[in-house]
Short mmCIF file of C-alpha atoms in Angstrom, two decimals:
data_model
loop_
_atom_site.label_atom_id
_atom_site.label_comp_id
_atom_site.label_asym_id
_atom_site.label_seq_id
_atom_site.Cartn_x
_atom_site.Cartn_y
_atom_site.Cartn_z
CA GLY G 24 2.91 -0.87 -17.49
CA GLN G 25 2.15 1.49 -14.66
CA ASN G 26 3.71 4.92 -14.25
CA ILE G 27 2.71 6.88 -11.17
CA ASP G 28 4.52 10.08 -10.24
CA GLN G 29 4.40 12.21 -7.13
CA PRO G 30 6.91 14.65 -5.62
CA THR G 31 9.49 13.17 -3.29
CA GLU G 32 9.35 15.72 -0.51
CA MET G 33 7.36 18.74 0.62
CA THR G 34 7.75 21.02 3.63
CA ALA G 35 5.11 23.29 5.12
CA THR G 36 4.38 25.26 8.26
CA GLU G 37 1.93 24.25 10.96
CA GLY G 38 -1.51 25.64 10.17
CA ALA G 39 -0.77 25.99 6.45
CA ILE G 40 -2.17 24.10 3.44
CA VAL G 41 -0.23 21.64 1.30
CA GLN G 42 -1.25 20.06 -2.00
CA ILE G 43 0.35 16.78 -3.08
CA ASN G 44 0.00 16.03 -6.77
CA CYS G 45 -0.10 12.61 -8.39
CA THR G 46 -0.05 11.91 -12.11
CA TYR G 47 -0.54 8.47 -13.56
CA GLN G 48 -0.37 6.55 -16.81
CA THR G 49 -1.70 3.04 -16.27
CA SER G 50 -3.05 0.22 -18.39
CA GLY G 51 -6.26 0.09 -16.38
CA PHE G 52 -8.05 2.34 -13.95
CA ASN G 53 -10.90 1.74 -11.52
CA GLY G 54 -10.10 4.45 -9.02
CA LEU G 55 -7.35 6.14 -7.05
CA PHE G 56 -6.43 5.76 -3.40
CA TRP G 57 -4.49 8.00 -1.04
CA TYR G 58 -2.80 6.49 1.99
CA GLN G 59 -0.89 8.01 4.88
CA GLN G 60 2.15 6.22 6.25
CA HIS G 61 4.16 7.21 9.30
CA ALA G 62 7.75 6.03 9.40
CA GLY G 63 8.02 2.30 10.11
CA GLU G 64 4.27 1.84 10.24
CA ALA G 65 1.64 0.38 7.92
CA PRO G 66 -0.16 2.61 5.41
CA THR G 67 -3.61 3.75 6.50
CA PHE G 68 -6.48 4.66 4.20
CA LEU G 69 -7.27 8.33 3.61
CA SER G 70 -9.47 8.53 0.53
CA TYR G 71 -10.70 6.83 -2.62
CA ASN G 72 -11.82 8.64 -5.79
CA VAL G 73 -13.71 6.94 -8.60
CA LEU G 74 -15.42 9.87 -10.28
CA ASP G 75 -13.98 13.21 -11.31
CA GLY G 76 -14.18 15.93 -8.74
CA LEU G 77 -13.35 16.79 -5.17
CA GLU G 78 -14.03 14.58 -2.15
CA GLU G 79 -13.76 16.31 1.21
CA LYS G 80 -13.21 14.62 4.55
CA GLY G 81 -12.50 17.03 7.33
CA ARG G 82 -9.04 18.55 6.91
CA PHE G 83 -8.21 16.24 3.99
CA SER G 84 -9.61 16.51 0.48
CA SER G 85 -8.81 14.55 -2.65
CA PHE G 86 -9.40 15.50 -6.28
CA LEU G 87 -9.46 13.36 -9.41
CA SER G 88 -9.43 14.12 -13.12
CA ARG G 89 -9.61 10.86 -15.05
CA SER G 90 -9.19 12.53 -18.44
CA LYS G 91 -5.96 14.18 -17.32
CA GLY G 92 -4.60 11.25 -15.32
CA TYR G 93 -4.24 13.56 -12.34
CA SER G 94 -5.11 13.61 -8.68
CA TYR G 95 -4.18 15.69 -5.69
CA LEU G 96 -4.45 15.38 -1.92
CA LEU G 97 -5.05 18.63 -0.06
CA LEU G 98 -4.11 18.84 3.59
CA LYS G 99 -5.52 21.87 5.40
CA GLU G 100 -4.74 23.34 8.84
CA LEU G 101 -1.57 21.29 9.01
CA GLN G 102 -0.64 19.77 12.33
CA MET G 103 2.69 18.32 13.44
CA LYS G 104 1.16 14.84 13.43
CA ASP G 105 0.56 15.20 9.67
CA SER G 106 4.29 14.73 9.11
CA ALA G 107 4.32 11.45 7.21
CA SER G 108 4.57 9.92 3.76
CA TYR G 109 1.52 10.15 1.51
CA LEU G 110 1.06 7.40 -1.06
CA CYS G 111 -0.95 7.65 -4.23
CA ALA G 112 -2.16 4.28 -5.58
CA VAL G 113 -4.05 3.39 -8.74
CA ASP G 114 -6.63 0.64 -8.47
CA ASP G 115 -6.68 -1.79 -11.38
CA TYR G 116 -8.13 -4.72 -9.38
CA LYS G 117 -4.75 -4.62 -7.64
CA LEU G 118 -2.94 -1.55 -6.44
CA SER G 119 0.05 0.13 -8.05
CA PHE G 120 1.70 2.67 -5.77
CA GLY G 121 3.67 5.80 -6.40
CA ALA G 122 6.94 6.17 -4.49
CA GLY G 123 5.31 8.42 -1.89
CA THR G 124 5.66 12.06 -0.86
CA THR G 125 7.28 12.81 2.48
CA VAL G 126 5.62 15.80 4.10
CA THR G 127 7.42 17.60 6.90
CA VAL G 128 5.43 20.02 9.02
CA ARG G 129 7.47 22.68 10.81
CA ALA G 130 6.41 24.75 13.78
CA ASP L 11 -6.81 -7.80 18.47
CA ALA L 12 -5.44 -6.58 15.17
CA ASP L 13 -7.37 -7.52 12.03
CA VAL L 14 -4.24 -8.32 10.00
CA THR L 15 -1.24 -9.83 11.76
CA GLN L 16 2.21 -10.64 10.48
CA THR L 17 4.86 -12.89 11.97
CA PRO L 18 7.68 -12.38 12.60
CA ARG L 19 7.82 -8.60 12.99
CA ASN L 20 11.58 -8.52 12.64
CA ARG L 21 13.97 -11.08 11.22
CA ILE L 22 17.68 -11.13 10.53
CA THR L 23 18.95 -14.00 8.43
CA LYS L 24 21.90 -15.00 6.30
CA THR L 25 22.28 -15.31 2.56
CA GLY L 26 21.00 -18.63 1.27
CA LYS L 27 18.61 -19.36 4.12
CA ARG L 28 14.95 -20.20 3.54
CA ILE L 29 12.59 -17.74 5.17
CA MET L 30 8.80 -17.78 5.58
CA LEU L 31 6.76 -14.72 6.46
CA GLU L 32 3.24 -15.38 7.64
CA CYS L 33 0.09 -13.31 7.42
CA SER L 34 -3.25 -13.96 9.09
CA GLN L 35 -6.46 -11.93 8.95
CA THR L 36 -9.73 -11.97 10.84
CA LYS L 37 -11.59 -9.64 8.49
CA GLY L 38 -13.09 -12.44 6.42
CA HIS L 39 -11.68 -10.92 3.23
CA ASP L 40 -11.11 -13.04 0.15
CA ARG L 41 -8.25 -11.01 -1.31
CA MET L 42 -4.76 -10.96 0.13
CA TYR L 43 -1.55 -9.31 -1.05
CA TRP L 44 2.16 -9.23 -0.31
CA TYR L 45 4.21 -6.05 -0.88
CA ARG L 46 7.74 -5.01 -0.22
CA GLN L 47 8.77 -1.46 0.54
CA ASP L 48 12.19 -0.01 -0.12
CA PRO L 49 13.26 3.59 0.52
CA GLY L 50 12.44 5.78 -2.48
CA LEU L 51 10.60 3.00 -4.32
CA GLY L 52 7.29 2.89 -2.55
CA LEU L 53 5.27 -0.29 -2.19
CA ARG L 54 5.73 -2.95 -4.87
CA LEU L 55 3.42 -5.90 -5.30
CA ILE L 56 5.02 -9.35 -5.00
CA TYR L 57 2.04 -11.73 -5.17
CA TYR L 58 -1.69 -11.52 -4.73
CA SER L 59 -4.53 -13.95 -4.23
CA PHE L 60 -8.20 -13.28 -4.92
CA ASP L 61 -9.34 -16.51 -3.27
CA VAL L 62 -7.86 -19.72 -1.92
CA LYS L 63 -7.45 -21.28 -5.37
CA ASP L 64 -6.21 -18.15 -7.09
CA ILE L 65 -2.55 -17.04 -6.93
CA ASN L 66 -1.08 -14.34 -9.16
CA LYS L 67 2.36 -12.88 -9.65
CA GLY L 68 2.89 -9.19 -9.04
CA GLU L 69 5.54 -6.96 -10.52
CA ILE L 70 8.48 -8.38 -8.54
CA SER L 71 7.77 -12.07 -7.92
CA ASP L 72 11.21 -13.47 -8.84
CA GLY L 73 12.88 -15.05 -5.81
CA TYR L 74 9.60 -15.37 -3.91
CA SER L 75 6.82 -17.92 -3.61
CA VAL L 76 3.51 -17.91 -1.76
CA SER L 77 1.01 -20.28 -0.26
CA ARG L 78 -2.66 -19.54 0.49
CA GLN L 79 -3.36 -22.15 3.15
CA ALA L 80 -6.86 -20.88 3.94
CA GLN L 81 -8.97 -17.80 3.39
CA ALA L 82 -7.37 -16.26 6.44
CA LYS L 83 -3.72 -17.21 5.82
CA PHE L 84 -1.25 -16.17 3.14
CA SER L 85 2.45 -16.96 3.50
CA LEU L 86 5.41 -15.55 1.62
CA SER L 87 8.60 -17.60 1.23
CA LEU L 88 12.09 -16.69 0.21
CA GLU L 89 13.60 -19.99 -0.87
CA SER L 90 17.19 -18.75 -0.79
CA ALA L 91 17.43 -15.26 0.69
CA ILE L 92 19.80 -12.70 -0.80
CA PRO L 93 20.87 -9.29 0.57
CA ASN L 94 18.81 -7.27 -1.93
CA GLN L 95 15.70 -8.83 -0.42
CA THR L 96 16.34 -6.76 2.69
CA ALA L 97 13.19 -4.66 2.97
CA LEU L 98 9.99 -3.98 4.86
CA TYR L 99 7.30 -6.48 3.88
CA PHE L 100 3.59 -5.78 4.18
CA CYS L 101 0.64 -8.09 3.90
CA ALA L 102 -2.73 -6.56 2.99
CA THR L 103 -6.32 -7.71 2.58
CA SER L 104 -9.34 -6.36 0.75
CA ASP L 105 -12.91 -7.31 -0.06
CA LEU L 106 -13.56 -5.23 -3.14
CA ASP L 107 -16.56 -7.25 -4.28
CA ARG L 108 -18.67 -5.64 -1.59
CA GLY L 109 -18.57 -2.27 -3.26
CA TRP L 110 -16.76 0.97 -2.92
CA ASP L 111 -17.48 2.73 0.31
CA SER L 112 -14.88 4.29 2.51
CA THR L 113 -14.23 1.07 4.38
CA ASP L 114 -13.71 -1.16 1.38
CA THR L 115 -10.05 -0.61 0.90
CA GLN L 116 -6.85 -2.52 1.46
CA TYR L 117 -6.04 -3.11 5.10
CA PHE L 118 -2.37 -3.50 5.88
CA GLY L 119 -0.63 -5.59 8.49
CA PRO L 120 2.03 -4.00 10.71
CA GLY L 121 4.90 -5.12 8.50
CA THR L 122 7.89 -7.44 8.81
CA ARG L 123 11.35 -5.92 8.70
CA LEU L 124 13.64 -8.47 7.05
CA THR L 125 17.42 -8.11 6.95
CA VAL L 126 19.49 -10.52 4.87
CA LEU L 127 23.20 -10.46 5.69
#
């Protein structure tokens, strides 16, 4: 089976940094996705990690440790528009999603 | 025009009715997926199809059926809707065989909000 855990909610201040952790125990693993989802909208792709290490894309970075079954998404210089849910998903030729982390950015 | 479209976008129906949700894509992808999303449970896979002749059950397929009419079309049916099927339904496509760059991911449709009374 698939077990993917991430915190339910996080709150941070505009301009700050927030780190969203994701741990997983899955029967297969090809890579790990992070998606952003605003309320009532479709998820949109943020990052994909296959190898261990940090991938940086502008204000967003994602880290993967395959041996530890662990990933995190780092959001820097938070903006109000970053208030959304962030979904961690394990790729095993199909995606298994965590329940999502709702991030609220306060002024 | 959107790459992945879903119809209808909103639907209210009654218990016992047959409902079909349709998904069309213009991305030319072989793989298509149906998910449902419930508050606090994230996205759960209902069915997926890797090509027109390939249909696979996901983790919550009971009470649902699908039809892959063409590469571009993948429909989800609820033969006899029940209230606990009230949810937000997403269709997605991917073309993973082309390799892993930043664009080779799952692309989601806008969602269908289904309410079963």
